[in-house]
Short mmCIF file of C-alpha atoms and ligand atoms in Angstrom, two decimals:
data_model
loop_
_atom_site.label_atom_id
_atom_site.label_comp_id
_atom_site.label_asym_id
_atom_site.label_seq_id
_atom_site.Cartn_x
_atom_site.Cartn_y
_atom_site.Cartn_z
CA MET A 1 -0.14 33.14 23.11
CA GLY A 2 0.20 34.62 19.57
CA GLU A 3 -0.86 37.03 17.03
CA LEU A 4 -1.31 34.34 13.40
CA LEU A 5 -0.87 35.39 10.16
CA VAL A 6 -2.36 32.72 7.73
CA THR A 7 -1.95 32.56 4.56
CA GLY A 8 -4.93 31.10 1.99
CA GLY A 9 -7.27 30.94 4.72
CA ALA A 10 -9.88 31.09 3.66
CA GLY A 11 -9.78 27.91 1.46
CA PHE A 12 -10.12 24.65 2.88
CA ILE A 13 -7.23 23.48 5.03
CA GLY A 14 -6.80 26.50 5.59
CA SER A 15 -10.15 27.81 6.90
CA ASN A 16 -10.26 24.01 9.07
CA PHE A 17 -6.60 25.47 10.16
CA VAL A 18 -8.25 29.08 12.18
CA HIS A 19 -11.38 26.86 12.87
CA TYR A 20 -9.85 25.07 15.30
CA VAL A 21 -7.26 27.33 16.41
CA LEU A 22 -9.13 29.44 17.87
CA GLU A 23 -11.19 26.15 19.38
CA ASN A 24 -8.76 24.69 21.04
CA THR A 25 -6.17 27.63 21.37
CA GLY A 26 -5.73 31.44 22.87
CA HIS A 27 -3.95 32.79 19.27
CA THR A 28 -6.07 35.52 17.68
CA VAL A 29 -5.34 35.34 13.03
CA THR A 30 -5.81 37.66 10.23
CA VAL A 31 -6.30 35.68 6.76
CA LEU A 32 -4.20 37.41 4.07
CA ASP A 33 -6.62 35.59 0.82
CA LYS A 34 -6.42 36.51 -2.16
CA LEU A 35 -10.20 35.38 -2.80
CA THR A 36 -9.99 33.18 -5.96
CA TYR A 37 -12.30 31.14 -7.13
CA ALA A 38 -11.22 28.11 -4.24
CA GLY A 39 -11.65 31.33 -1.39
CA ASN A 40 -14.54 31.65 0.49
CA LYS A 41 -15.51 33.84 2.90
CA ALA A 42 -18.69 32.17 4.54
CA SER A 43 -15.64 29.30 5.23
CA LEU A 44 -15.06 31.50 8.54
CA ALA A 45 -18.97 32.66 9.21
CA GLY A 46 -19.41 32.67 12.03
CA LEU A 47 -15.72 33.12 14.08
CA PRO A 48 -14.79 35.57 16.48
CA ALA A 49 -14.81 38.94 14.93
CA ASP A 50 -12.69 40.00 18.08
CA ARG A 51 -9.83 37.25 17.04
CA CYS A 52 -9.89 36.90 14.11
CA ARG A 53 -9.85 39.41 10.65
CA LEU A 54 -9.63 38.45 7.01
CA VAL A 55 -8.14 40.97 4.95
CA ARG A 56 -8.26 40.27 1.12
CA GLY A 57 -5.11 40.12 -0.89
CA ASP A 58 -1.88 38.67 -3.10
CA ILE A 59 0.86 36.84 -1.13
CA ALA A 60 3.10 38.40 -3.81
CA ASP A 61 2.14 42.10 -3.42
CA ALA A 62 5.54 43.43 -0.97
CA ALA A 63 3.25 46.12 -0.12
CA VAL A 64 0.26 43.72 1.47
CA VAL A 65 2.65 41.41 3.02
CA ASP A 66 4.63 43.16 4.66
CA PRO A 67 2.82 45.09 7.13
CA LEU A 68 0.93 42.49 8.01
CA VAL A 69 3.86 40.50 8.67
CA ALA A 70 5.33 43.39 10.53
CA ALA A 71 2.05 42.42 13.33
CA ALA A 72 2.08 38.88 13.10
CA ASP A 73 3.80 36.20 15.77
CA ALA A 74 3.46 33.73 13.98
CA VAL A 75 3.08 33.71 9.47
CA VAL A 76 1.43 29.98 8.99
CA HIS A 77 1.82 29.27 4.78
CA TYR A 78 -1.33 27.55 3.23
CA ALA A 79 -1.86 30.05 0.03
CA ALA A 80 -1.75 28.40 -2.75
CA GLU A 81 -3.26 27.20 -6.67
CA SER A 82 -3.71 23.93 -5.07
CA HIS A 83 -5.49 21.71 -7.75
CA ASN A 84 -3.12 19.16 -10.56
CA ASP A 85 -6.07 18.88 -13.20
CA ASN A 86 -6.17 23.44 -12.86
CA SER A 87 -2.59 23.66 -13.37
CA LEU A 88 -2.60 20.94 -16.35
CA HIS A 89 -4.88 23.25 -17.91
CA ASP A 90 -2.74 26.58 -17.39
CA PRO A 91 0.18 26.70 -14.70
CA ALA A 92 0.81 29.86 -14.75
CA PRO A 93 -0.89 31.11 -11.70
CA PHE A 94 1.40 27.96 -10.26
CA LEU A 95 3.95 29.94 -10.24
CA GLU A 96 2.92 33.64 -9.48
CA THR A 97 1.55 32.53 -6.08
CA ASN A 98 3.55 29.23 -5.31
CA VAL A 99 6.50 30.39 -6.00
CA ILE A 100 6.73 33.83 -6.22
CA GLY A 101 3.98 34.43 -3.46
CA THR A 102 6.42 32.13 -1.01
CA TYR A 103 9.23 34.23 -2.11
CA THR A 104 7.20 37.86 -1.32
CA LEU A 105 6.37 35.82 1.80
CA LEU A 106 10.04 35.31 3.05
CA GLU A 107 11.69 38.38 1.91
CA ALA A 108 9.18 40.16 4.28
CA VAL A 109 10.13 37.37 7.74
CA ARG A 110 12.92 37.66 6.67
CA ARG A 111 13.03 41.61 6.64
CA HIS A 112 10.74 41.14 10.00
CA GLY A 113 12.52 38.48 11.83
CA THR A 114 9.24 36.41 12.39
CA ARG A 115 8.37 32.95 12.88
CA PHE A 116 7.00 31.05 9.13
CA HIS A 117 5.32 27.76 9.05
CA HIS A 118 5.16 26.44 4.97
CA ILE A 119 2.87 24.15 3.82
CA SER A 120 3.15 21.61 1.73
CA THR A 121 2.07 18.31 -0.16
CA ASP A 122 3.92 14.79 -0.18
CA GLU A 123 3.71 15.71 -3.86
CA VAL A 124 6.81 16.77 -4.28
CA TYR A 125 8.35 13.21 -4.06
CA GLY A 126 7.31 12.18 -6.85
CA ASP A 127 5.25 8.87 -6.31
CA LEU A 128 5.63 5.05 -5.48
CA ALA A 129 5.01 1.95 -7.83
CA LEU A 130 1.31 0.41 -6.51
CA GLU A 131 3.13 -2.88 -4.71
CA ASP A 132 6.04 -1.20 -3.42
CA PRO A 133 6.20 -1.47 0.96
CA ALA A 134 8.17 2.15 1.16
CA ARG A 135 6.54 4.78 2.39
CA PHE A 136 8.11 8.59 1.24
CA THR A 137 9.88 9.50 4.36
CA GLU A 138 11.97 13.68 4.82
CA ALA A 139 14.60 11.50 3.54
CA THR A 140 12.65 10.48 0.10
CA PRO A 141 14.79 12.82 -3.21
CA TYR A 142 12.73 15.35 -4.64
CA ASN A 143 10.90 13.86 -7.97
CA PRO A 144 7.68 16.50 -8.83
CA SER A 145 5.35 15.59 -11.88
CA SER A 146 2.60 17.97 -12.56
CA PRO A 147 3.16 21.66 -12.83
CA TYR A 148 1.15 21.85 -9.14
CA SER A 149 3.83 19.64 -7.12
CA SER A 150 7.08 21.17 -9.11
CA THR A 151 6.13 25.09 -8.28
CA LYS A 152 5.54 23.72 -4.62
CA ALA A 153 8.67 21.69 -4.38
CA GLY A 154 9.80 25.15 -5.36
CA SER A 155 8.77 26.72 -3.01
CA ASP A 156 9.80 23.87 -0.66
CA LEU A 157 13.36 24.80 -1.67
CA LEU A 158 13.90 28.38 -1.53
CA VAL A 159 12.24 28.06 2.24
CA ARG A 160 15.30 25.64 2.74
CA ALA A 161 17.36 28.00 0.85
CA TRP A 162 16.53 31.32 3.09
CA VAL A 163 17.02 29.46 6.75
CA ARG A 164 20.67 28.55 5.48
CA SER A 165 21.82 31.41 3.78
CA PHE A 166 19.28 34.08 6.31
CA GLY A 167 18.49 33.08 9.20
CA VAL A 168 15.11 32.45 8.63
CA GLN A 169 13.35 30.70 10.98
CA ALA A 170 11.32 28.82 9.34
CA THR A 171 9.94 24.78 9.71
CA ILE A 172 8.78 23.07 6.63
CA SER A 173 5.17 20.47 6.46
CA ASN A 174 4.97 18.43 3.26
CA CYS A 175 0.99 16.78 4.44
CA SER A 176 -0.75 13.87 3.06
CA ASN A 177 -4.52 14.24 0.67
CA ASN A 178 -7.38 16.12 3.12
CA TYR A 179 -10.56 15.29 3.43
CA GLY A 180 -13.44 16.99 5.78
CA PRO A 181 -15.50 19.79 5.65
CA TYR A 182 -15.04 23.01 3.55
CA GLN A 183 -13.30 21.66 0.21
CA HIS A 184 -14.05 22.54 -3.48
CA VAL A 185 -16.02 20.46 -5.38
CA GLU A 186 -13.72 20.55 -7.47
CA LYS A 187 -11.46 17.90 -5.77
CA PHE A 188 -11.51 14.07 -5.99
CA ILE A 189 -14.06 13.19 -2.52
CA PRO A 190 -16.52 16.64 -2.63
CA ARG A 191 -17.23 15.84 -6.40
CA GLN A 192 -17.75 12.62 -6.45
CA ILE A 193 -20.29 13.86 -2.91
CA THR A 194 -21.77 16.29 -4.93
CA ASN A 195 -22.11 14.57 -7.98
CA VAL A 196 -24.29 11.73 -6.11
CA ILE A 197 -26.53 14.56 -4.58
CA ASP A 198 -27.16 15.71 -8.22
CA GLY A 199 -27.40 12.21 -9.64
CA VAL A 200 -24.62 12.51 -11.64
CA ARG A 201 -21.87 9.61 -10.91
CA PRO A 202 -19.47 9.93 -9.75
CA LYS A 203 -15.77 10.00 -12.09
CA LEU A 204 -13.13 8.01 -11.81
CA TYR A 205 -10.12 9.03 -13.71
CA GLY A 206 -9.09 6.20 -15.94
CA ALA A 207 -8.75 1.87 -13.77
CA GLY A 208 -8.83 3.95 -10.12
CA ALA A 209 -6.43 2.12 -9.26
CA ASN A 210 -3.78 5.51 -8.18
CA VAL A 211 -3.79 5.33 -4.14
CA ARG A 212 -3.77 8.77 -2.32
CA ASP A 213 -3.14 8.54 1.82
CA TRP A 214 -6.11 10.12 3.39
CA ILE A 215 -6.28 12.45 6.50
CA HIS A 216 -8.82 14.23 7.62
CA ALA A 217 -8.46 17.70 7.87
CA ASP A 218 -8.34 18.11 12.19
CA ASP A 219 -5.56 15.93 12.24
CA HIS A 220 -3.86 17.78 9.25
CA SER A 221 -4.28 20.98 11.34
CA SER A 222 -3.26 19.31 14.87
CA ALA A 223 -0.14 18.37 13.57
CA VAL A 224 0.39 21.94 11.89
CA LEU A 225 0.28 23.34 15.55
CA THR A 226 2.41 20.94 17.33
CA ILE A 227 5.05 21.62 14.46
CA LEU A 228 4.51 25.00 14.97
CA GLU A 229 4.89 24.64 18.37
CA GLN A 230 7.59 22.82 19.05
CA GLY A 231 9.16 21.58 15.62
CA ARG A 232 12.45 22.89 14.99
CA ILE A 233 13.77 25.33 12.60
CA GLY A 234 14.89 24.50 9.63
CA GLU A 235 13.29 21.11 10.12
CA THR A 236 10.86 19.17 7.75
CA TYR A 237 7.80 17.36 8.99
CA LEU A 238 6.31 14.42 6.57
CA ILE A 239 2.37 14.67 8.73
CA GLY A 240 0.34 11.41 7.35
CA ALA A 241 -2.41 9.20 9.03
CA GLY A 242 -2.13 5.51 7.45
CA GLY A 243 -4.30 6.50 5.17
CA GLU A 244 -3.98 4.58 1.83
CA LYS A 245 -6.49 3.34 -0.05
CA ASN A 246 -7.02 3.35 -4.07
CA ASN A 247 -9.82 5.68 -5.65
CA ARG A 248 -11.78 2.99 -6.65
CA ASP A 249 -12.24 1.91 -3.24
CA VAL A 250 -13.02 5.58 -2.03
CA ILE A 251 -16.04 5.95 -4.84
CA GLU A 252 -17.58 3.22 -3.70
CA LEU A 253 -17.63 3.84 -0.45
CA ILE A 254 -19.27 6.89 -1.25
CA LEU A 255 -21.47 4.87 -3.27
CA GLU A 256 -22.43 2.94 -0.46
CA ALA A 257 -22.54 5.90 2.09
CA MET A 258 -25.28 7.33 0.06
CA GLY A 259 -27.67 4.73 -0.40
CA ARG A 260 -26.13 4.17 -4.26
CA PRO A 261 -25.09 0.62 -5.80
CA ARG A 262 -21.73 0.09 -5.82
CA ASP A 263 -20.32 -0.03 -9.01
CA ALA A 264 -22.88 3.36 -10.17
CA TYR A 265 -19.62 5.10 -11.54
CA GLU A 266 -18.40 5.75 -14.50
CA GLN A 267 -14.62 6.02 -16.01
CA VAL A 268 -13.10 8.64 -18.09
CA ALA A 269 -10.16 10.07 -19.10
CA ASP A 270 -7.31 9.14 -17.01
CA ARG A 271 -5.41 12.55 -15.92
CA PRO A 272 -2.18 13.21 -18.00
CA GLY A 273 1.29 12.53 -15.78
CA HIS A 274 -1.43 10.86 -13.38
CA ASP A 275 1.32 10.31 -9.76
CA LEU A 276 0.06 6.23 -9.17
CA ARG A 277 0.82 6.17 -5.30
CA TYR A 278 1.35 8.25 -2.26
CA GLY A 279 2.35 6.94 1.15
CA ILE A 280 3.56 8.57 3.66
CA ASP A 281 5.99 7.55 6.92
CA SER A 282 5.37 10.22 9.98
CA THR A 283 7.43 8.45 12.89
CA LYS A 284 9.97 11.70 12.58
CA LEU A 285 6.31 13.66 13.86
CA ARG A 286 5.22 11.37 15.93
CA THR A 287 8.23 10.30 17.41
CA GLU A 288 10.09 13.65 17.95
CA LEU A 289 7.30 15.79 18.94
CA GLY A 290 4.92 13.50 20.38
CA TRP A 291 2.13 14.13 17.66
CA THR A 292 -0.92 11.23 17.05
CA PRO A 293 -3.66 11.30 14.49
CA ARG A 294 -7.26 11.03 15.87
CA TYR A 295 -9.95 10.19 12.81
CA SER A 296 -8.19 6.95 12.77
CA ASN A 297 -11.27 5.15 10.56
CA PHE A 298 -11.77 6.34 7.51
CA GLU A 299 -14.91 5.57 6.93
CA ALA A 300 -16.88 7.70 10.00
CA GLY A 301 -14.92 10.37 8.55
CA LEU A 302 -16.26 9.96 4.72
CA ALA A 303 -19.79 9.72 6.68
CA ASN A 304 -19.25 13.41 8.42
CA THR A 305 -17.66 14.81 5.37
CA ILE A 306 -20.73 13.15 3.55
CA LYS A 307 -23.29 14.72 5.79
CA TRP A 308 -21.11 18.30 6.28
CA TYR A 309 -21.83 18.62 2.16
CA LEU A 310 -25.53 17.44 2.46
CA ASP A 311 -25.93 19.71 5.30
CA ASN A 312 -24.52 22.85 3.58
CA GLU A 313 -25.52 23.01 -0.59
CA ALA A 314 -25.36 26.75 0.28
CA TRP A 315 -22.11 26.59 0.31
CA TRP A 316 -21.14 24.39 -2.09
CA ARG A 317 -23.16 24.63 -4.52
CA PRO A 318 -22.26 28.29 -5.77
CA GLN A 319 -19.11 26.66 -7.18
CA LYS A 320 -20.13 23.40 -9.35
CA ALA A 321 -21.45 24.70 -12.22
CA ALA A 322 -18.23 26.56 -13.45
CA ALA A 323 -16.30 23.58 -11.57
CA GLU A 324 -18.02 20.76 -13.66
CA ALA A 325 -17.79 23.19 -16.88
CA ARG A 326 -13.68 23.18 -16.55
CA TYR A 327 -13.90 19.68 -16.69
CA ARG A 328 -16.10 19.39 -19.47
CA ASP A 329 -13.24 21.03 -21.24
CA GLN A 330 -10.57 18.76 -20.17
CA GLY A 331 -12.79 15.89 -20.94
CA ARG A 332 -12.84 14.60 -17.65
P1 LIG B 1 -7.25 25.99 -1.64
O1 LIG B 1 -6.99 25.60 -3.25
O2 LIG B 1 -8.92 25.28 -0.76
O3 LIG B 1 -7.33 27.02 -0.43
C1 LIG B 1 -6.27 27.87 -1.88
C2 LIG B 1 -6.52 29.03 -0.53
O4 LIG B 1 -5.46 30.62 -1.24
C3 LIG B 1 -7.67 30.05 -1.27
O5 LIG B 1 -8.03 30.49 -0.03
C4 LIG B 1 -7.08 31.25 -1.85
O6 LIG B 1 -7.77 31.96 -2.74
C5 LIG B 1 -6.02 31.78 -1.76
N1 LIG B 1 -5.09 31.92 -3.12
C6 LIG B 1 -5.06 31.85 -3.96
N2 LIG B 1 -3.78 31.97 -4.05
C7 LIG B 1 -3.55 33.76 -3.92
C8 LIG B 1 -2.47 34.58 -4.29
N3 LIG B 1 -1.82 34.82 -4.26
N4 LIG B 1 -3.04 35.06 -2.72
C9 LIG B 1 -3.58 35.47 -1.36
N5 LIG B 1 -4.37 33.86 -1.39
C10 LIG B 1 -4.41 33.20 -2.35
O7 LIG B 1 -5.75 24.76 -1.21
P2 LIG B 1 -6.38 23.36 -0.32
O8 LIG B 1 -6.10 22.55 -1.04
O9 LIG B 1 -6.84 24.31 1.05
O10 LIG B 1 -4.42 23.52 0.17
C11 LIG B 1 -3.98 24.69 0.97
C12 LIG B 1 -2.41 23.71 1.65
O11 LIG B 1 -2.41 22.92 1.60
C13 LIG B 1 -1.78 24.09 0.03
O12 LIG B 1 -0.42 24.91 0.08
C14 LIG B 1 -1.33 22.97 -0.52
O13 LIG B 1 -0.43 23.07 -1.68
C15 LIG B 1 -1.39 22.06 0.80
N6 LIG B 1 -1.73 20.88 0.70
C16 LIG B 1 -3.34 20.65 0.20
C17 LIG B 1 -3.53 19.07 0.69
C18 LIG B 1 -4.94 18.49 0.11
O14 LIG B 1 -5.30 17.70 0.50
N7 LIG B 1 -5.63 19.27 -0.40
C19 LIG B 1 -2.45 18.24 1.16
C20 LIG B 1 -1.10 19.28 1.66
C21 LIG B 1 -1.16 19.89 1.08
O1 LIG B 2 -13.22 13.60 -10.62
C1 LIG B 2 -11.78 13.17 -10.02
N1 LIG B 2 -12.12 11.63 -10.10
C2 LIG B 2 -11.01 10.92 -9.80
O2 LIG B 2 -10.63 9.38 -10.78
C3 LIG B 2 -11.07 13.72 -9.08
C4 LIG B 2 -11.31 14.81 -9.30
C5 LIG B 2 -10.01 12.86 -9.31
N2 LIG B 2 -9.90 12.01 -9.27
C6 LIG B 2 -8.44 11.15 -8.51
C7 LIG B 2 -7.17 11.92 -9.33
C8 LIG B 2 -6.44 11.32 -7.53
O3 LIG B 2 -5.40 10.33 -7.95
O4 LIG B 2 -8.82 11.65 -8.10
C9 LIG B 2 -7.36 11.26 -6.22
C10 LIG B 2 -7.24 12.22 -5.87
O5 LIG B 2 -7.36 13.23 -6.84
P1 LIG B 2 -8.19 15.08 -6.51
O6 LIG B 2 -8.79 15.15 -5.27
O7 LIG B 2 -7.27 16.20 -7.42
O8 LIG B 2 -6.23 15.20 -5.68
P2 LIG B 2 -4.74 15.30 -5.58
O9 LIG B 2 -4.54 15.24 -7.30
O10 LIG B 2 -3.90 13.42 -4.93
O11 LIG B 2 -4.02 17.08 -5.20
C11 LIG B 2 -4.06 16.70 -3.88
O12 LIG B 2 -3.81 16.24 -2.89
C12 LIG B 2 -1.99 16.63 -2.99
C13 LIG B 2 -4.25 17.75 -2.75
O13 LIG B 2 -5.33 18.74 -4.22
C14 LIG B 2 -3.21 18.76 -3.32
O14 LIG B 2 -3.01 20.50 -3.26
C15 LIG B 2 -2.35 18.08 -2.52
O15 LIG B 2 -1.19 18.91 -2.68
#
């Protein structure tokens, strides 16, 4: 039992992790979050005030970070600028938060000797060919495509260097695409669900052959806790649940589950540099640490997620118009 500092805990995956930790462990949590357009206090509503508090602040601000790290037993670092399309439009905040923010946290955990877990993405490995039987492993060379993924790759390399050069007690995980409650409506699955609710046709980039390896956010959370508790310092673990699907199939599943014709979507301009396929081999995490995912049925997890957006319009409605306005500017 201890005190966790969770950066980015008001965002999608971070808030799911906070809920998961409070439900499944005795830890207390301090969330450090800048509450950018992607952060939402409402994602932490109703959590016990004696076990969870929110501090609004920037991970790139050493004066904010230092006392919070000093008071924590471990730091779990989710905060990031996370959206590829935004990074193509304006890369600057990605450099500031993903690179300088991670550097600022690393310097603080180095000063205080604090355990650090760094959350990263499979996108650092670039992409795979559609028909390639290969999947990413911890040994796959880094080859990021976008400003987002290159800044995440940079942050991973900083963590590795701080482990080797300064003995920082850190682990890294690289996870595939998450779905579940509290995901911002700019992202693929919530954008399409909320479009259908609004009577707007879902928007498929290009032909929709691109493959993503979907994992439920709760399975990501259980994997991160497992690594935090049992992971070997200095090691990287890939997190994935064997959920590869192409985007066209996902849109058709959403339309069908929401009672619309499967072809009631629109094809829009493709994303420049759009990665073709991600696929995770999570053998190391499963065999070394004994982790297994709980959500093996994507259709069932998707149905729960659709229900969550139908039941929680008050949570997502305030984001929707601004997110669609950003897409209109980008022709998507
Ligand atoms: P998100 O955009 O929903 O949330 C990011 C959170 O970080 C927000 O609450 C935001 O306010 C906060 N934040 C941004 N800049 C900050 C700063 N400078 N200081 C403090 N807080 C700041 O993102 P997400 O999808 O939940 O992703 C969380 C992490 O998981 C990221 O590191 C991302 O790279 C990683 N990841 C995401 C996925 C995915 O499918 N979404 C998959 C693998 C890894
Ligand atoms: O309207 C859309 N139509 C569409 O076809 C949107 C928003 C996306 N897409 C496609 C692009 C991708 O192939 O759907 C796929 C998923 O898109 P995103 O939700 O933007 O996710 P992706 O770019 O794959 O990145 C996500 O997974 C890895 C997260 O946003 C990252 O933070 C994480 O690192």
